mmCIF file of C-alpha atoms and ligand atoms in Angstrom:
data_model
loop_
_atom_site.group_PDB
_atom_site.id
_atom_site.type_symbol
_atom_site.label_atom_id
_atom_site.label_comp_id
_atom_site.label_asym_id
_atom_site.label_seq_id
_atom_site.Cartn_x
_atom_site.Cartn_y
_atom_site.Cartn_z
ATOM 1 C CA MET A 21 -21.965 30.235 3.024
ATOM 2 C CA ARG A 22 -24.046 30.095 -0.159
ATOM 3 C CA ARG A 23 -23.329 33.752 -1.072
ATOM 4 C CA LEU A 24 -19.845 32.610 -2.142
ATOM 5 C CA ARG A 25 -21.172 29.642 -4.147
ATOM 6 C CA ARG A 26 -23.692 31.665 -6.156
ATOM 7 C CA THR A 27 -22.015 31.924 -9.576
ATOM 8 C CA PRO A 28 -19.324 29.971 -11.480
ATOM 9 C CA GLY A 29 -17.150 33.131 -11.465
ATOM 10 C CA ILE A 30 -17.272 33.538 -7.689
ATOM 11 C CA ARG A 31 -16.645 29.837 -7.162
ATOM 12 C CA ARG A 32 -13.649 29.915 -9.486
ATOM 13 C CA MET A 33 -12.221 33.097 -7.945
ATOM 14 C CA LEU A 34 -12.396 31.705 -4.420
ATOM 15 C CA GLY A 35 -11.530 28.072 -5.178
ATOM 16 C CA GLU A 36 -8.878 26.781 -2.789
ATOM 17 C CA THR A 37 -7.412 24.068 -4.987
ATOM 18 C CA HIS A 38 -6.344 24.481 -8.575
ATOM 19 C CA LEU A 39 -5.754 21.627 -10.957
ATOM 20 C CA SER A 40 -3.790 22.510 -14.043
ATOM 21 C CA PRO A 41 -2.200 20.483 -16.863
ATOM 22 C CA ALA A 42 1.160 21.714 -15.535
ATOM 23 C CA ASP A 43 0.684 19.554 -12.407
ATOM 24 C CA LEU A 44 0.255 16.301 -14.317
ATOM 25 C CA VAL A 45 2.567 13.518 -15.467
ATOM 26 C CA GLN A 46 1.542 10.920 -18.070
ATOM 27 C CA PRO A 47 2.787 7.321 -17.663
ATOM 28 C CA LEU A 48 3.641 5.593 -20.959
ATOM 29 C CA PHE A 49 4.612 1.983 -21.750
ATOM 30 C CA VAL A 50 7.246 1.209 -24.372
ATOM 31 C CA ARG A 51 8.047 -2.142 -25.991
ATOM 32 C CA HIS A 52 10.446 -3.376 -28.657
ATOM 33 C CA GLY A 53 9.314 -3.586 -32.277
ATOM 34 C CA GLY A 54 7.345 -1.280 -34.531
ATOM 35 C CA GLY A 55 3.794 -1.357 -35.747
ATOM 36 C CA PRO A 56 0.668 0.176 -34.330
ATOM 37 C CA SER A 57 0.348 0.694 -30.577
ATOM 38 C CA ASP A 58 -1.678 -2.056 -28.904
ATOM 39 C CA GLU A 59 -4.269 -1.437 -26.229
ATOM 40 C CA ILE A 60 -3.559 -2.947 -22.802
ATOM 41 C CA ALA A 61 -6.419 -5.285 -21.888
ATOM 42 C CA SER A 62 -6.354 -4.475 -18.155
ATOM 43 C CA MET A 63 -6.137 -0.715 -18.740
ATOM 44 C CA PRO A 64 -8.631 0.403 -21.390
ATOM 45 C CA GLY A 65 -7.413 3.470 -23.280
ATOM 46 C CA GLN A 66 -3.722 2.823 -22.413
ATOM 47 C CA HIS A 67 -1.292 1.275 -24.877
ATOM 48 C CA HIS A 68 1.982 -0.548 -25.390
ATOM 49 C CA HIS A 69 3.914 1.615 -27.849
ATOM 50 C CA GLY A 70 6.823 0.848 -30.121
ATOM 51 C CA ILE A 71 9.392 3.637 -30.135
ATOM 52 C CA ASP A 72 7.841 5.513 -33.090
ATOM 53 C CA GLY A 73 4.361 5.271 -31.559
ATOM 54 C CA LEU A 74 5.781 6.369 -28.225
ATOM 55 C CA VAL A 75 7.369 9.505 -29.662
ATOM 56 C CA GLU A 76 4.097 10.337 -31.424
ATOM 57 C CA LYS A 77 2.078 9.819 -28.223
ATOM 58 C CA ALA A 78 4.589 11.823 -26.178
ATOM 59 C CA GLY A 79 4.210 14.672 -28.675
ATOM 60 C CA ALA A 80 0.438 14.631 -28.227
ATOM 61 C CA VAL A 81 0.792 14.580 -24.433
ATOM 62 C CA HIS A 82 3.125 17.570 -24.575
ATOM 63 C CA ALA A 83 0.868 19.422 -27.010
ATOM 64 C CA ALA A 84 -2.027 18.935 -24.566
ATOM 65 C CA GLY A 85 -0.036 20.935 -22.002
ATOM 66 C CA VAL A 86 1.302 18.088 -19.857
ATOM 67 C CA PRO A 87 4.946 18.873 -19.063
ATOM 68 C CA ALA A 88 6.227 15.380 -18.279
ATOM 69 C CA VAL A 89 5.990 11.670 -19.034
ATOM 70 C CA ILE A 90 7.165 8.723 -16.932
ATOM 71 C CA LEU A 91 8.366 5.709 -18.919
ATOM 72 C CA PHE A 92 7.947 2.005 -18.213
ATOM 73 C CA GLY A 93 9.730 -0.530 -20.414
ATOM 74 C CA LEU A 94 8.873 -4.036 -21.568
ATOM 75 C CA PRO A 95 12.176 -5.786 -22.226
ATOM 76 C CA ALA A 96 12.958 -8.338 -24.938
ATOM 77 C CA ARG A 97 14.441 -10.684 -22.342
ATOM 78 C CA LYS A 98 14.122 -11.316 -18.624
ATOM 79 C CA ASP A 99 16.838 -12.936 -16.514
ATOM 80 C CA GLU A 100 18.027 -13.306 -12.917
ATOM 81 C CA ALA A 101 20.170 -10.156 -13.104
ATOM 82 C CA ALA A 102 17.576 -7.974 -14.862
ATOM 83 C CA SER A 103 20.237 -7.218 -17.454
ATOM 84 C CA GLU A 104 18.049 -5.227 -19.838
ATOM 85 C CA ALA A 105 17.215 -2.785 -17.019
ATOM 86 C CA TRP A 106 20.773 -1.422 -16.971
ATOM 87 C CA ASP A 107 21.705 -2.105 -20.615
ATOM 88 C CA PRO A 108 22.605 1.202 -22.332
ATOM 89 C CA GLU A 109 20.758 -0.192 -25.389
ATOM 90 C CA GLY A 110 17.753 -1.380 -23.362
ATOM 91 C CA ILE A 111 14.222 -0.394 -24.317
ATOM 92 C CA VAL A 112 13.887 2.545 -21.897
ATOM 93 C CA GLN A 113 17.326 3.921 -22.777
ATOM 94 C CA LEU A 114 16.447 3.794 -26.500
ATOM 95 C CA ALA A 115 13.068 5.396 -25.806
ATOM 96 C CA VAL A 116 14.570 8.251 -23.779
ATOM 97 C CA ARG A 117 17.011 9.089 -26.569
ATOM 98 C CA ALA A 118 14.237 9.026 -29.180
ATOM 99 C CA ILE A 119 11.901 11.265 -27.163
ATOM 100 C CA LYS A 120 14.638 13.728 -26.240
ATOM 101 C CA ALA A 121 15.745 13.983 -29.880
ATOM 102 C CA ALA A 122 12.194 14.766 -31.042
ATOM 103 C CA LEU A 123 10.858 16.706 -28.035
ATOM 104 C CA PRO A 124 13.741 18.274 -26.116
ATOM 105 C CA ASP A 125 11.427 20.326 -23.877
ATOM 106 C CA LEU A 126 9.290 17.437 -22.694
ATOM 107 C CA ILE A 127 10.424 16.364 -19.207
ATOM 108 C CA VAL A 128 11.322 12.688 -19.270
ATOM 109 C CA ILE A 129 11.122 10.721 -16.025
ATOM 110 C CA THR A 130 12.072 7.043 -15.929
ATOM 111 C CA ASP A 131 10.835 4.405 -13.520
ATOM 112 C CA VAL A 132 13.878 2.713 -12.019
ATOM 113 C CA CYS A 133 13.075 -0.830 -10.913
ATOM 114 C CA LEU A 134 14.038 -4.369 -11.804
ATOM 115 C CA CYS A 135 10.666 -6.136 -11.635
ATOM 116 C CA GLN A 136 9.826 -5.928 -15.336
ATOM 117 C CA TYR A 137 13.304 -7.263 -16.152
ATOM 118 C CA THR A 138 13.787 -10.152 -13.700
ATOM 119 C CA SER A 139 12.733 -13.675 -14.675
ATOM 120 C CA HIS A 140 10.963 -14.053 -11.282
ATOM 121 C CA GLY A 141 9.256 -10.633 -11.262
ATOM 122 C CA HIS A 142 10.662 -9.367 -7.954
ATOM 123 C CA CYS A 143 12.062 -5.840 -7.708
ATOM 124 C CA GLY A 144 15.592 -7.012 -6.936
ATOM 125 C CA VAL A 145 18.063 -9.869 -7.124
ATOM 126 C CA LEU A 146 16.994 -13.008 -5.233
ATOM 127 C CA ARG A 147 19.236 -14.900 -2.850
ATOM 128 C CA ASP A 148 17.660 -17.978 -1.207
ATOM 129 C CA GLY A 149 14.253 -16.707 -2.320
ATOM 130 C CA VAL A 150 14.656 -13.301 -0.638
ATOM 131 C CA VAL A 151 15.478 -10.008 -2.386
ATOM 132 C CA ASP A 152 19.092 -9.111 -1.523
ATOM 133 C CA ASN A 153 19.059 -5.419 -0.711
ATOM 134 C CA ASP A 154 22.655 -4.382 -1.290
ATOM 135 C CA VAL A 155 23.337 -6.439 -4.430
ATOM 136 C CA THR A 156 20.169 -4.891 -5.858
ATOM 137 C CA LEU A 157 21.390 -1.366 -5.047
ATOM 138 C CA GLU A 158 24.301 -1.722 -7.463
ATOM 139 C CA LEU A 159 22.015 -2.731 -10.324
ATOM 140 C CA LEU A 160 19.525 0.033 -9.537
ATOM 141 C CA ALA A 161 22.329 2.591 -9.559
ATOM 142 C CA ASP A 162 23.577 1.247 -12.920
ATOM 143 C CA THR A 163 20.021 1.444 -14.267
ATOM 144 C CA ALA A 164 19.591 5.039 -13.109
ATOM 145 C CA VAL A 165 22.962 6.070 -14.566
ATOM 146 C CA SER A 166 22.092 4.512 -17.937
ATOM 147 C CA HIS A 167 18.739 6.344 -18.000
ATOM 148 C CA ALA A 168 20.363 9.637 -17.068
ATOM 149 C CA ALA A 169 23.128 9.163 -19.627
ATOM 150 C CA ALA A 170 20.421 8.612 -22.269
ATOM 151 C CA GLY A 171 18.962 12.004 -21.323
ATOM 152 C CA ALA A 172 16.346 11.412 -18.614
ATOM 153 C CA ASP A 173 15.638 14.569 -16.607
ATOM 154 C CA MET A 174 14.596 12.629 -13.506
ATOM 155 C CA VAL A 175 14.976 9.053 -12.365
ATOM 156 C CA ALA A 176 12.264 7.568 -10.171
ATOM 157 C CA PRO A 177 13.281 4.540 -8.094
ATOM 158 C CA SER A 178 10.189 2.426 -7.284
ATOM 159 C CA ASP A 179 11.865 -0.688 -5.895
ATOM 160 C CA MET A 180 11.712 0.158 -2.148
ATOM 161 C CA MET A 181 15.201 -1.131 -1.331
ATOM 162 C CA ASP A 182 16.821 0.562 1.671
ATOM 163 C CA GLY A 183 19.482 3.092 0.741
ATOM 164 C CA ARG A 184 18.670 3.240 -2.961
ATOM 165 C CA VAL A 185 18.308 6.995 -3.175
ATOM 166 C CA GLY A 186 21.754 7.486 -1.662
ATOM 167 C CA ALA A 187 23.298 4.807 -3.884
ATOM 168 C CA ILE A 188 21.741 6.337 -7.011
ATOM 169 C CA ARG A 189 22.761 9.901 -6.072
ATOM 170 C CA THR A 190 26.355 8.817 -5.465
ATOM 171 C CA SER A 191 26.568 6.944 -8.773
ATOM 172 C CA LEU A 192 24.980 9.782 -10.758
ATOM 173 C CA ASP A 193 27.385 12.289 -9.236
ATOM 174 C CA ASN A 194 30.397 10.026 -9.829
ATOM 175 C CA GLU A 195 29.430 9.852 -13.506
ATOM 176 C CA GLY A 196 29.107 13.629 -13.757
ATOM 177 C CA LEU A 197 25.320 13.392 -14.000
ATOM 178 C CA THR A 198 24.803 15.930 -11.250
ATOM 179 C CA ASP A 199 21.842 17.621 -12.956
ATOM 180 C CA THR A 200 19.644 14.531 -12.992
ATOM 181 C CA ALA A 201 16.994 14.783 -10.276
ATOM 182 C CA ILE A 202 15.667 11.914 -8.166
ATOM 183 C CA LEU A 203 11.917 11.524 -7.730
ATOM 184 C CA ALA A 204 11.703 8.866 -5.026
ATOM 185 C CA TYR A 205 8.733 6.538 -4.656
ATOM 186 C CA SER A 206 9.200 7.004 -0.905
ATOM 187 C CA ALA A 207 5.906 5.799 0.554
ATOM 188 C CA LYS A 208 5.081 2.962 -1.796
ATOM 189 C CA PHE A 209 2.544 0.636 -0.269
ATOM 190 C CA ALA A 210 2.134 -3.105 -0.941
ATOM 191 C CA SER A 211 -1.153 -2.462 -2.707
ATOM 192 C CA ALA A 212 -3.793 -4.503 -4.499
ATOM 193 C CA PHE A 213 -4.246 -1.510 -6.792
ATOM 194 C CA TYR A 214 -1.158 -2.352 -8.890
ATOM 195 C CA GLY A 215 -2.917 -5.390 -10.408
ATOM 196 C CA PRO A 216 -3.695 -3.954 -13.871
ATOM 197 C CA PHE A 217 -0.159 -2.504 -14.170
ATOM 198 C CA ARG A 218 1.410 -5.891 -13.452
ATOM 199 C CA ASP A 219 -0.640 -7.360 -16.295
ATOM 200 C CA ALA A 220 0.443 -4.458 -18.499
ATOM 201 C CA ALA A 221 4.124 -4.672 -17.534
ATOM 202 C CA HIS A 222 4.245 -8.470 -17.210
ATOM 203 C CA SER A 223 5.749 -8.015 -13.753
ATOM 204 C CA THR A 224 3.668 -10.145 -11.368
ATOM 205 C CA PRO A 225 6.076 -12.026 -9.069
ATOM 206 C CA SER A 226 6.050 -15.727 -9.986
ATOM 207 C CA ALA A 227 6.213 -16.626 -6.277
ATOM 208 C CA GLY A 228 5.528 -14.685 -3.086
ATOM 209 C CA ASP A 229 4.567 -11.025 -2.859
ATOM 210 C CA ARG A 230 6.230 -7.653 -2.357
ATOM 211 C CA LYS A 231 5.446 -7.252 1.353
ATOM 212 C CA GLY A 232 9.105 -7.737 2.304
ATOM 213 C CA TYR A 233 9.987 -4.419 0.667
ATOM 214 C CA GLN A 234 6.809 -2.412 -0.031
ATOM 215 C CA MET A 235 4.988 -0.821 2.909
ATOM 216 C CA ASP A 236 2.122 -2.150 4.999
ATOM 217 C CA PRO A 237 -1.032 -0.178 4.051
ATOM 218 C CA GLY A 238 -1.773 0.629 7.698
ATOM 219 C CA ASN A 239 1.490 2.453 8.408
ATOM 220 C CA GLY A 240 1.475 6.251 8.415
ATOM 221 C CA ASN A 241 4.398 7.006 10.743
ATOM 222 C CA GLU A 242 6.604 4.692 8.701
ATOM 223 C CA ALA A 243 5.674 6.596 5.537
ATOM 224 C CA VAL A 244 6.984 9.785 7.122
ATOM 225 C CA ARG A 245 10.204 8.001 8.155
ATOM 226 C CA GLU A 246 10.665 6.673 4.604
ATOM 227 C CA ALA A 247 10.259 10.156 3.136
ATOM 228 C CA LEU A 248 12.646 11.752 5.638
ATOM 229 C CA LEU A 249 15.279 9.077 4.937
ATOM 230 C CA ASP A 250 14.940 9.575 1.181
ATOM 231 C CA ILE A 251 15.263 13.351 1.541
ATOM 232 C CA ASP A 252 18.334 12.826 3.691
ATOM 233 C CA GLU A 253 19.817 10.559 0.992
ATOM 234 C CA GLY A 254 19.246 13.186 -1.688
ATOM 235 C CA ALA A 255 15.706 12.802 -3.039
ATOM 236 C CA ASP A 256 14.589 15.971 -4.850
ATOM 237 C CA VAL A 257 10.899 15.024 -4.897
ATOM 238 C CA VAL A 258 9.137 12.377 -2.781
ATOM 239 C CA MET A 259 6.083 10.357 -3.759
ATOM 240 C CA VAL A 260 3.119 8.627 -2.180
ATOM 241 C CA LYS A 261 1.655 5.677 -4.096
ATOM 242 C CA PRO A 262 -1.198 4.773 -4.561
ATOM 243 C CA ALA A 263 -2.934 8.134 -4.209
ATOM 244 C CA LEU A 264 -6.634 8.100 -3.330
ATOM 245 C CA PRO A 265 -6.528 5.442 -0.565
ATOM 246 C CA TYR A 266 -3.540 7.317 0.988
ATOM 247 C CA LEU A 267 -4.623 10.972 1.011
ATOM 248 C CA ASP A 268 -3.927 11.197 4.754
ATOM 249 C CA VAL A 269 -0.341 10.099 4.109
ATOM 250 C CA LEU A 270 0.022 12.790 1.468
ATOM 251 C CA ARG A 271 -1.255 15.380 3.904
ATOM 252 C CA ARG A 272 1.191 14.201 6.584
ATOM 253 C CA LEU A 273 4.131 14.410 4.198
ATOM 254 C CA ARG A 274 2.944 17.872 3.159
ATOM 255 C CA THR A 275 3.060 19.107 6.736
ATOM 256 C CA GLU A 276 6.198 17.188 7.791
ATOM 257 C CA THR A 277 8.491 17.884 4.805
ATOM 258 C CA LEU A 278 9.321 20.871 2.593
ATOM 259 C CA VAL A 279 10.237 19.112 -0.661
ATOM 260 C CA PRO A 280 7.877 18.946 -3.663
ATOM 261 C CA LEU A 281 5.408 16.087 -3.304
ATOM 262 C CA ALA A 282 4.173 13.730 -5.991
ATOM 263 C CA ALA A 283 1.295 11.256 -5.877
ATOM 264 C CA TYR A 284 0.699 8.331 -8.220
ATOM 265 C CA GLN A 285 -2.909 7.584 -9.149
ATOM 266 C CA VAL A 286 -2.157 3.959 -9.992
ATOM 267 C CA SER A 287 -3.526 1.473 -12.494
ATOM 268 C CA GLY A 288 -6.138 -0.002 -10.143
ATOM 269 C CA GLU A 289 -7.499 3.433 -9.299
ATOM 270 C CA TYR A 290 -7.792 4.131 -13.033
ATOM 271 C CA ALA A 291 -9.284 0.724 -13.830
ATOM 272 C CA MET A 292 -11.853 1.079 -11.051
ATOM 273 C CA LEU A 293 -13.068 4.431 -12.388
ATOM 274 C CA GLU A 294 -13.075 3.138 -15.955
ATOM 275 C CA ALA A 295 -15.127 0.090 -14.953
ATOM 276 C CA ALA A 296 -17.674 2.194 -13.085
ATOM 277 C CA ALA A 297 -17.910 4.712 -15.928
ATOM 278 C CA ALA A 298 -18.259 1.972 -18.548
ATOM 279 C CA ARG A 299 -21.300 0.668 -16.664
ATOM 280 C CA GLY A 300 -22.765 4.170 -16.526
ATOM 281 C CA LEU A 301 -22.468 4.248 -12.734
ATOM 282 C CA VAL A 302 -20.444 7.463 -12.546
ATOM 283 C CA ASP A 303 -19.776 10.365 -14.928
ATOM 284 C CA ARG A 304 -16.287 9.494 -16.194
ATOM 285 C CA GLN A 305 -14.864 12.994 -16.700
ATOM 286 C CA ALA A 306 -16.368 14.489 -13.534
ATOM 287 C CA ALA A 307 -15.240 11.554 -11.393
ATOM 288 C CA ALA A 308 -11.707 11.574 -12.820
ATOM 289 C CA LEU A 309 -11.305 15.339 -12.308
ATOM 290 C CA GLU A 310 -12.723 15.073 -8.776
ATOM 291 C CA THR A 311 -10.117 12.455 -7.821
ATOM 292 C CA LEU A 312 -7.267 14.522 -9.302
ATOM 293 C CA THR A 313 -8.478 17.602 -7.433
ATOM 294 C CA ALA A 314 -8.734 15.638 -4.182
ATOM 295 C CA ILE A 315 -5.146 14.427 -4.585
ATOM 296 C CA ARG A 316 -4.013 18.044 -5.093
ATOM 297 C CA ARG A 317 -6.063 19.225 -2.082
ATOM 298 C CA ALA A 318 -4.413 16.573 0.113
ATOM 299 C CA GLY A 319 -1.041 18.150 -0.722
ATOM 300 C CA ALA A 320 0.369 16.769 -3.974
ATOM 301 C CA ASP A 321 2.235 19.260 -6.163
ATOM 302 C CA LEU A 322 2.450 16.723 -8.958
ATOM 303 C CA VAL A 323 0.011 13.975 -9.925
ATOM 304 C CA ILE A 324 1.057 11.006 -12.047
ATOM 305 C CA SER A 325 -2.132 9.744 -13.674
ATOM 306 C CA TYR A 326 -3.262 7.677 -16.645
ATOM 307 C CA TYR A 327 -5.789 10.478 -17.164
ATOM 308 C CA ALA A 328 -3.096 13.171 -17.477
ATOM 309 C CA ALA A 329 -3.318 13.971 -21.208
ATOM 310 C CA GLU A 330 -7.081 13.607 -21.333
ATOM 311 C CA ALA A 331 -7.563 15.667 -18.178
ATOM 312 C CA ALA A 332 -5.378 18.399 -19.651
ATOM 313 C CA GLY A 333 -7.815 18.532 -22.568
ATOM 314 C CA TRP A 334 -10.792 18.755 -20.202
ATOM 315 C CA LEU A 335 -9.123 21.586 -18.280
ATOM 316 C CA GLN A 336 -8.445 23.808 -21.324
HETATM 317 C C1 PBG B 26 7.519 -1.090 -10.480
HETATM 318 C C2 PBG B 26 6.257 -0.293 -10.459
HETATM 319 C C3 PBG B 26 4.945 -0.713 -10.219
HETATM 320 C C4 PBG B 26 4.136 0.399 -10.446
HETATM 321 C C5 PBG B 26 4.981 1.451 -10.768
HETATM 322 N N1 PBG B 26 6.285 1.013 -10.755
HETATM 323 C C6 PBG B 26 4.398 -2.048 -9.914
HETATM 324 C C7 PBG B 26 4.642 -2.713 -8.621
HETATM 325 O O1 PBG B 26 5.338 -2.231 -7.741
HETATM 326 O O2 PBG B 26 4.131 -3.832 -8.503
HETATM 327 C C8 PBG B 26 2.643 0.413 -10.360
HETATM 328 C C9 PBG B 26 1.979 1.475 -11.179
HETATM 329 C C10 PBG B 26 0.523 1.290 -11.350
HETATM 330 O O3 PBG B 26 -0.116 0.385 -10.758
HETATM 331 O O4 PBG B 26 -0.049 2.084 -12.099
HETATM 332 N N2 PBG B 26 7.945 -1.572 -9.265
#
């Protein structure tokens, strides 16, 4: 076997898995107000951007060779109905218009969820302390339509309500937004690895947890069922999230579906690597690239990662 590992050229020529900037998506956080971008304490190296800072950062991401960003908004107000989520003048809608005006070729994906916008931090509307599925669907569809109308290329529902992909597709089509694609967070697990993101997005539920809508980490068959349902409802791309602890799920979706597959290397995966690298326990760049390659090998066509722009630089 070592004959084919002898030189860098042979190894590169025969490598089975290729990681390229074109496979990566950079998550970005946008807030109201101007001024310099501020670093997120739980996610070293990641920032909350005002709209000007966001457009500048998005330009740098694009210049590094990363084709897409996914946007997360921090609203000015939170309420029971998550009203800023579906407000045409909400923070994400404003951000999409600003990015598209400055960088028309950058692919803009928006996270569609209510948790950053509800006063209680759950991903939908509460009735008697439980998230009401079908009332939430209407607000999610309104949110997706407002993002698409602002110019988003893809909307990415991450709420895990039943039937949301179908509801969003129907609403987009009814509004004439037939070209907007849906990237569904299909197998989204109730994971401890979202902790740093919830600090960053101020979206920790004030009571209870998300186990009534996000998936049990032990369930692989159910992940396949979720993906097949989403495809049936009109998902253009399906996602597994988190990534590294769920590589087997990615592989199963790769063999059991034919749609493009995305994986989300989430905040806790990033924070864990950053913490280990900061203590000198692992080589930061090598470890980050190894995880991204592993996620590709498992079957992901697209990897959403906080390392995206930096990794693109390493890969040049
Ligand atoms: C919104 C959402 C979350 C993430 C992406 N979209 C948080 C959650 O479900 O609690 C997590 C992303 C990350 O951890 O990097 N529902």
